Amino acid sequence: AKDQLGWLRTNYDITETTTRELLFRNDLREGRIVIPVFGPQDEIKGFNLRACDGQEPKVKTFKEDPDAPFMGWYKNRTAKTPIVVEDAISAAKIYQAGIPSIFLSGTHLGLDKVRELVRFSPDGIILALDSDAFDKAVSYGVTYRLLLKMRIWKIDRDIKYWSEAEIRTRYNEIWNGEY
């Protein structure tokens, strides 16, 4: 049986502690990583099954409530303002760096998700979609500017490839106005 969690450690430097805290598991039958999707109050809202060997689709999603907003919340430590990203692996890497994170399971940020963010992230968010979705991030910033405090973070490469130190440094820079 292949160790998919080992694949996370090798390719993205996601530690065993992080995978344990976020309840990631190996799915031996599917050959995927089981990623619980936690809601803003730490309730499980569903699961993503993430391929790590080129299987398609890359992510299979199972929702408890198909009509509810579906974002994964990784709350932790001392920072209050979460970084919102596209995928669970990037969110886990941010969490590992000591910063709260939320993943969208894609790039869509609709009004249902914005309402959830307003309610459970009163200090606002940092939206850091991958570079190919930067225009979409800017559009969200303009569309929802009266509802949600949102900083748009233009990133040059996917956060899951950053070191924890780089994540912390750049997070602090954006809040200190140095970015």
Coordinates of N, CA and C in Angstrom, one line a residue:
A1 N 0.8 -1.2 0.0 CA 0.0 0.0 0.0 C 0.9 1.2 0.0
K2 N 0.5 2.2 -0.8 CA 1.3 3.4 -1.0 C 1.0 4.4 0.2
D3 N 1.9 5.1 0.7 CA 1.8 6.0 1.7 C 1.5 7.4 1.1
Q4 N 0.3 7.8 0.9 CA 0.0 9.1 0.3 C 0.4 10.2 1.2
L5 N 0.4 10.1 2.6 CA 0.8 11.1 3.5 C 2.3 11.3 3.3
G6 N 3.0 10.3 3.0 CA 4.5 10.4 2.8 C 4.7 11.3 1.5
W7 N 3.8 11.2 0.6 CA 3.9 12.0 -0.7 C 3.7 13.5 -0.3
L8 N 2.8 13.8 0.7 CA 2.7 15.2 1.1 C 4.0 15.7 1.8
R9 N 4.6 14.8 2.6 CA 5.9 15.2 3.2 C 7.0 15.5 2.2
T10 N 7.1 14.5 1.3 CA 8.1 14.6 0.3 C 8.0 15.8 -0.7
N11 N 6.8 16.0 -1.2 CA 6.6 17.0 -2.2 C 6.3 18.4 -1.7
Y12 N 5.7 18.5 -0.5 CA 5.3 19.8 0.0 C 5.8 20.1 1.4
D13 N 6.5 19.2 2.0 CA 7.1 19.4 3.4 C 5.9 19.6 4.4
I14 N 4.8 18.9 4.2 CA 3.8 18.9 5.2 C 4.1 17.9 6.2
T15 N 4.2 18.3 7.5 CA 4.7 17.5 8.5 C 3.7 16.5 9.0
E16 N 4.2 15.4 9.6 CA 3.3 14.4 10.2 C 2.4 15.1 11.3
T17 N 2.9 16.0 12.0 CA 2.1 16.7 13.1 C 1.0 17.4 12.4
T18 N 1.2 18.1 11.3 CA 0.1 18.8 10.6 C -0.9 17.9 10.1
T19 N -0.5 16.8 9.4 CA -1.5 15.8 8.9 C -2.3 15.2 10.0
R20 N -1.6 15.0 11.2 CA -2.4 14.4 12.3 C -3.4 15.4 12.9
E21 N -2.9 16.7 13.1 CA -3.8 17.7 13.6 C -5.0 18.0 12.7
L22 N -4.8 17.9 11.4 CA -5.9 18.2 10.5 C -6.7 16.9 10.1
L23 N -6.3 15.8 10.7 CA -7.0 14.5 10.5 C -6.9 14.0 9.1
F24 N -5.8 14.3 8.3 CA -5.6 13.7 7.0 C -5.4 12.2 7.2
R25 N -5.8 11.4 6.2 CA -5.7 10.0 6.3 C -5.3 9.4 4.9
N26 N -4.7 8.3 4.9 CA -4.5 7.5 3.6 C -5.8 6.8 3.3
D27 N -6.2 6.8 2.1 CA -7.3 6.0 1.6 C -6.7 4.9 0.7
L28 N -6.6 3.7 1.3 CA -5.9 2.6 0.6 C -6.7 2.1 -0.6
R29 N -8.0 2.2 -0.5 CA -8.9 1.7 -1.5 C -8.8 2.5 -2.8
E30 N -8.9 3.9 -2.6 CA -8.8 4.8 -3.7 C -7.4 5.3 -4.1
G31 N -6.5 5.1 -3.2 CA -5.1 5.5 -3.4 C -5.0 7.0 -3.4
R32 N -5.8 7.7 -2.5 CA -5.9 9.1 -2.4 C -5.7 9.5 -0.9
I33 N -5.5 10.8 -0.7 CA -5.5 11.4 0.7 C -6.9 11.8 1.0
V34 N -7.4 11.4 2.2 CA -8.7 11.8 2.7 C -8.4 13.1 3.5
I35 N -9.1 14.2 3.1 CA -8.9 15.5 3.7 C -10.3 16.0 4.2
P36 N -10.4 15.9 5.6 CA -11.7 16.4 6.1 C -11.8 17.9 5.8
V37 N -13.0 18.4 5.5 CA -13.3 19.8 5.3 C -14.1 20.3 6.5
F38 N -13.4 21.1 7.3 CA -13.9 21.6 8.6 C -14.6 22.9 8.3
G39 N -15.8 23.1 9.0 CA -16.4 24.4 8.9 C -15.9 25.4 9.9
P40 N -16.4 26.6 10.0 CA -15.9 27.6 10.8 C -16.0 27.4 12.3
Q41 N -16.8 26.4 12.7 CA -17.0 26.0 14.1 C -16.4 24.6 14.4
D42 N -15.4 24.2 13.5 CA -14.7 23.0 13.6 C -15.6 21.7 13.3
E43 N -16.7 21.9 12.8 CA -17.6 20.8 12.4 C -17.1 20.3 11.0
I44 N -17.3 19.0 10.8 CA -16.9 18.4 9.5 C -18.0 18.6 8.6
K45 N -17.7 19.2 7.4 CA -18.8 19.5 6.4 C -18.7 18.6 5.2
G46 N -17.7 17.8 5.2 CA -17.5 16.9 4.1 C -16.0 16.5 4.0
F47 N -15.7 15.9 2.8 CA -14.3 15.4 2.6 C -13.9 15.7 1.2
N48 N -12.6 15.9 1.0 CA -12.0 15.9 -0.3 C -11.1 14.7 -0.3
L49 N -11.1 14.0 -1.5 CA -10.1 12.9 -1.7 C -9.2 13.4 -2.7
R50 N -7.9 13.6 -2.4 CA -6.9 14.2 -3.2 C -6.0 13.1 -3.8
A51 N -5.9 13.1 -5.1 CA -5.0 12.2 -5.8 C -3.6 12.6 -5.7
C52 N -2.7 11.7 -5.6 CA -1.3 12.1 -5.6 C -0.5 11.3 -6.6
D53 N -1.1 10.7 -7.6 CA -0.4 10.0 -8.6 C -0.9 10.2 -10.0
G54 N -1.5 11.4 -10.2 CA -2.0 11.8 -11.5 C -3.4 11.3 -11.8
Q55 N -4.1 10.7 -10.9 CA -5.4 10.2 -11.1 C -6.3 11.5 -11.5
E56 N -7.3 11.2 -12.3 CA -8.3 12.3 -12.6 C -9.7 11.8 -12.0
P57 N -10.5 12.6 -11.5 CA -10.1 14.0 -11.2 C -9.1 14.1 -10.1
K58 N -8.4 15.2 -10.0 CA -7.4 15.4 -9.0 C -8.0 15.4 -7.6
V59 N -9.2 16.0 -7.5 CA -9.9 16.0 -6.2 C -11.4 15.6 -6.4
K60 N -11.8 14.6 -5.5 CA -13.2 14.2 -5.4 C -13.7 14.8 -4.2
T61 N -14.9 15.5 -4.3 CA -15.5 16.2 -3.1 C -16.8 15.5 -2.7
F62 N -16.9 15.3 -1.4 CA -18.1 14.7 -0.8 C -18.6 15.7 0.3
K63 N -19.8 16.3 0.0 CA -20.4 17.3 0.9 C -21.5 16.7 1.8
E64 N -21.5 17.1 3.0 CA -22.6 16.7 3.9 C -23.9 17.4 3.5
D65 N -23.8 18.7 3.2 CA -25.0 19.5 2.7 C -24.7 20.1 1.4
P66 N -25.2 19.6 0.3 CA -24.8 20.1 -1.0 C -25.2 21.6 -1.2
D67 N -26.1 22.2 -0.4 CA -26.5 23.5 -0.6 C -25.8 24.5 0.3
A68 N -25.0 24.0 1.2 CA -24.3 24.9 2.2 C -22.9 25.4 1.6
P69 N -22.4 26.6 2.0 CA -21.1 27.0 1.6 C -20.1 25.9 1.9
F70 N -19.1 25.7 1.0 CA -18.2 24.6 1.2 C -16.8 25.1 1.2
M71 N -16.2 25.5 2.3 CA -14.8 25.9 2.4 C -14.2 25.2 3.6
G72 N -13.0 24.9 3.6 CA -12.3 24.3 4.7 C -11.6 25.3 5.5
W73 N -11.8 25.3 6.8 CA -11.3 26.3 7.8 C -10.2 25.6 8.6
Y74 N -9.0 26.1 8.7 CA -7.9 25.6 9.5 C -7.6 26.8 10.5
K75 N -8.2 26.8 11.6 CA -8.0 27.9 12.6 C -6.8 27.4 13.5
N76 N -6.0 28.4 13.9 CA -5.0 28.1 14.9 C -4.3 29.3 15.5
R77 N -3.6 29.0 16.5 CA -2.5 29.9 17.1 C -2.9 31.3 17.3
T78 N -2.1 32.2 17.0 CA -2.3 33.6 17.5 C -2.8 34.6 16.4
A79 N -2.4 34.3 15.1 CA -2.9 35.2 14.1 C -4.4 35.2 13.9
K80 N -5.0 36.3 13.7 CA -6.5 36.3 13.6 C -7.0 36.3 12.1
T81 N -6.3 36.9 11.2 CA -6.8 37.1 9.9 C -6.3 35.9 9.0
P82 N -7.2 35.1 8.5 CA -6.9 34.0 7.7 C -6.5 34.3 6.3
I83 N -5.6 33.5 5.7 CA -5.3 33.5 4.3 C -6.2 32.5 3.6
V84 N -6.9 33.0 2.6 CA -7.9 32.2 1.8 C -7.2 31.8 0.5
V85 N -7.1 30.5 0.3 CA -6.5 29.9 -0.9 C -7.4 29.0 -1.6
E86 N -6.9 28.4 -2.7 CA -7.7 27.5 -3.6 C -7.8 26.1 -3.0
D87 N -6.8 25.6 -2.5 CA -6.7 24.1 -2.2 C -6.3 23.8 -0.8
A88 N -6.6 22.6 -0.4 CA -6.3 22.1 1.0 C -4.8 22.0 1.3
I89 N -4.0 21.6 0.3 CA -2.6 21.4 0.6 C -2.0 22.8 0.9
S90 N -2.3 23.8 0.1 CA -1.8 25.2 0.4 C -2.3 25.6 1.8
A91 N -3.6 25.4 2.1 CA -4.1 25.8 3.4 C -3.4 25.1 4.5
A92 N -3.1 23.8 4.4 CA -2.4 23.0 5.4 C -1.0 23.6 5.6
K93 N -0.3 24.0 4.5 CA 1.0 24.6 4.6 C 1.0 25.9 5.4
I94 N 0.0 26.7 5.2 CA -0.2 28.0 5.9 C -0.5 27.7 7.4
Y95 N -1.4 26.8 7.6 CA -1.7 26.3 9.0 C -0.4 25.9 9.7
Q96 N 0.4 25.1 9.0 CA 1.7 24.6 9.6 C 2.6 25.8 9.9
A97 N 2.5 26.9 9.2 CA 3.3 28.1 9.5 C 2.8 28.9 10.7
G98 N 1.6 28.5 11.2 CA 1.1 29.2 12.4 C 0.1 30.2 12.1
I99 N -0.5 30.2 10.9 CA -1.4 31.2 10.4 C -2.7 30.5 10.0
P100 N -3.9 31.1 10.4 CA -5.1 30.4 10.0 C -5.3 30.5 8.5
S101 N -6.0 29.5 8.0 CA -6.2 29.5 6.6 C -7.6 28.9 6.2
I102 N -8.0 29.2 5.1 CA -9.3 28.7 4.5 C -9.1 28.3 3.1
F103 N -9.6 27.1 2.7 CA -9.5 26.8 1.3 C -10.9 26.7 0.6
L104 N -10.9 27.2 -0.6 CA -12.2 27.3 -1.3 C -12.6 26.1 -2.1
S105 N -11.6 25.1 -2.3 CA -11.8 24.0 -3.2 C -12.1 24.5 -4.6
G106 N -11.2 25.4 -5.0 CA -11.3 26.0 -6.4 C -11.1 27.5 -6.2
T107 N -11.6 28.2 -7.2 CA -11.5 29.7 -7.2 C -12.8 30.4 -7.0
H108 N -13.9 29.7 -6.9 CA -15.2 30.4 -6.7 C -15.4 31.0 -5.3
L109 N -15.7 32.2 -5.3 CA -16.0 32.9 -4.0 C -17.4 33.6 -4.2
G110 N -18.5 32.9 -3.9 CA -19.8 33.4 -4.1 C -20.3 34.1 -2.9
L111 N -21.5 34.7 -3.0 CA -22.1 35.4 -1.9 C -22.3 34.5 -0.6
D112 N -22.6 33.3 -0.8 CA -22.8 32.3 0.3 C -21.5 32.2 1.1
K113 N -20.4 32.1 0.4 CA -19.1 31.9 1.1 C -18.7 33.3 1.8
V114 N -19.0 34.4 1.1 CA -18.7 35.7 1.6 C -19.5 35.9 2.9
R115 N -20.7 35.5 3.0 CA -21.5 35.7 4.2 C -20.9 34.9 5.3
E116 N -20.5 33.7 5.0 CA -19.8 32.9 6.1 C -18.5 33.5 6.6
L117 N -17.7 34.1 5.6 CA -16.5 34.8 6.0 C -16.8 36.0 6.9
V118 N -17.8 36.8 6.5 CA -18.2 38.0 7.3 C -18.5 37.5 8.7
R119 N -19.3 36.5 8.8 CA -19.7 36.0 10.2 C -18.6 35.5 11.0
F120 N -17.7 34.7 10.4 CA -16.7 34.0 11.2 C -15.3 34.5 11.1
S121 N -15.1 35.5 10.3 CA -13.8 36.2 10.2 C -13.9 37.7 10.2
P122 N -14.3 38.2 11.4 CA -14.7 39.6 11.4 C -13.5 40.6 11.1
D123 N -12.3 40.1 11.2 CA -11.1 41.0 10.9 C -10.8 41.0 9.4
G124 N -11.6 40.2 8.6 CA -11.4 40.2 7.2 C -10.6 39.0 6.8
I125 N -10.1 39.0 5.6 CA -9.3 37.9 5.0 C -8.2 38.5 4.1
I126 N -7.2 37.6 3.8 CA -6.3 37.9 2.8 C -6.6 36.8 1.7
L127 N -6.9 37.3 0.5 CA -7.3 36.4 -0.6 C -6.0 36.2 -1.4
A128 N -5.6 34.9 -1.5 CA -4.3 34.6 -2.2 C -4.6 33.5 -3.2
L129 N -5.3 33.8 -4.3 CA -5.5 32.7 -5.3 C -4.2 32.6 -6.1
D130 N -4.1 31.5 -6.8 CA -2.9 31.2 -7.6 C -2.8 32.3 -8.7
S131 N -1.6 32.5 -9.2 CA -1.3 33.7 -10.1 C -2.3 33.7 -11.3
D132 N -2.7 32.5 -11.8 CA -3.6 32.4 -13.0 C -5.0 32.9 -12.7
A133 N -5.3 33.1 -11.4 CA -6.6 33.5 -11.0 C -6.6 34.9 -10.3
F134 N -5.5 35.6 -10.5 CA -5.4 36.9 -9.9 C -6.5 37.9 -10.3
D135 N -6.8 37.9 -11.6 CA -7.9 38.8 -12.1 C -9.2 38.5 -11.4
K136 N -9.4 37.2 -11.2 CA -10.7 36.8 -10.5 C -10.6 37.3 -9.0
A137 N -9.5 37.2 -8.4 CA -9.3 37.7 -7.0 C -9.6 39.2 -6.9
V138 N -9.1 40.0 -7.9 CA -9.3 41.4 -7.9 C -10.8 41.7 -8.1
S139 N -11.4 40.9 -9.0 CA -12.9 41.1 -9.2 C -13.7 40.8 -7.9
Y140 N -13.3 39.8 -7.2 CA -14.0 39.6 -5.9 C -13.8 40.7 -4.9
G141 N -12.5 41.3 -4.9 CA -12.3 42.4 -4.0 C -13.2 43.6 -4.3
V142 N -13.4 43.8 -5.6 CA -14.2 45.0 -6.0 C -15.7 44.6 -5.7
T143 N -16.1 43.4 -6.1 CA -17.5 43.0 -5.9 C -18.0 43.0 -4.5
Y144 N -17.1 42.5 -3.6 CA -17.5 42.3 -2.2 C -16.9 43.4 -1.2
R145 N -16.4 44.5 -1.8 CA -15.7 45.5 -0.9 C -16.6 46.1 0.2
L146 N -17.9 46.2 0.0 CA -18.7 46.7 1.0 C -19.1 45.7 2.1
L147 N -18.9 44.5 1.8 CA -19.3 43.4 2.7 C -18.2 42.8 3.6
L148 N -17.0 42.8 3.0 CA -15.9 42.0 3.6 C -14.6 42.7 3.5
K149 N -13.9 42.9 4.6 CA -12.6 43.5 4.5 C -11.7 42.4 3.9
M150 N -11.1 42.8 2.7 CA -10.3 41.8 2.0 C -9.1 42.4 1.4
R151 N -8.0 41.8 1.7 CA -6.7 42.2 1.0 C -6.4 41.2 -0.1
I152 N -6.1 41.7 -1.2 CA -5.7 40.7 -2.3 C -4.2 40.6 -2.4
W153 N -3.8 39.4 -2.3 CA -2.4 39.1 -2.3 C -1.9 38.5 -3.6
K154 N -1.2 39.2 -4.4 CA -0.7 38.6 -5.6 C 0.5 37.8 -5.3
I155 N 0.4 36.5 -5.6 CA 1.5 35.6 -5.3 C 2.1 35.1 -6.6
D156 N 3.4 34.9 -6.6 CA 4.1 34.5 -7.8 C 4.2 33.0 -8.1
R157 N 4.0 32.2 -7.0 CA 3.9 30.8 -7.2 C 3.0 30.2 -6.1
D158 N 2.6 29.0 -6.3 CA 1.6 28.4 -5.4 C 2.2 28.3 -4.0
I159 N 1.4 28.7 -3.0 CA 1.9 28.8 -1.6 C 2.3 27.4 -1.1
K160 N 1.8 26.3 -1.6 CA 2.2 25.0 -1.1 C 3.7 24.7 -1.3
Y161 N 4.3 25.5 -2.1 CA 5.8 25.3 -2.4 C 6.6 26.2 -1.6
W162 N 6.0 27.1 -0.8 CA 6.8 28.1 0.0 C 7.3 27.4 1.3
S163 N 8.3 27.9 1.9 CA 8.7 27.5 3.2 C 7.8 28.2 4.3
E164 N 7.8 27.6 5.5 CA 7.0 28.2 6.5 C 7.5 29.6 6.9
A165 N 8.8 29.8 6.9 CA 9.4 31.1 7.1 C 9.0 32.1 6.1
E166 N 9.0 31.7 4.8 CA 8.5 32.6 3.8 C 7.1 33.0 4.0
I167 N 6.2 32.0 4.3 CA 4.8 32.3 4.5 C 4.7 33.3 5.7
R168 N 5.3 33.1 6.8 CA 5.2 34.0 7.9 C 5.7 35.4 7.6
T169 N 6.9 35.5 6.9 CA 7.5 36.8 6.6 C 6.5 37.6 5.7
R170 N 6.1 36.9 4.6 CA 5.2 37.6 3.7 C 3.8 38.0 4.3
Y171 N 3.3 37.1 5.2 CA 2.1 37.5 5.9 C 2.3 38.7 6.7
N172 N 3.4 38.8 7.4 CA 3.6 40.0 8.3 C 3.8 41.2 7.4
E173 N 4.5 41.1 6.3 CA 4.7 42.2 5.3 C 3.4 42.8 4.8
I174 N 2.5 41.9 4.5 CA 1.2 42.4 3.9 C 0.4 43.2 5.0
W175 N 0.5 42.7 6.3 CA -0.2 43.5 7.3 C 0.5 44.7 7.8
N176 N 1.8 44.8 7.6 CA 2.5 46.0 7.9 C 2.6 47.0 6.8
G177 N 2.0 46.7 5.7 CA 1.9 47.6 4.5 C 3.2 47.6 3.7
E178 N 4.1 46.6 3.9 CA 5.3 46.5 3.2 C 5.2 45.8 1.8
Y179 N 4.1 45.2 1.6 CA 3.9 44.4 0.4 C 3.3 45.2 -0.7

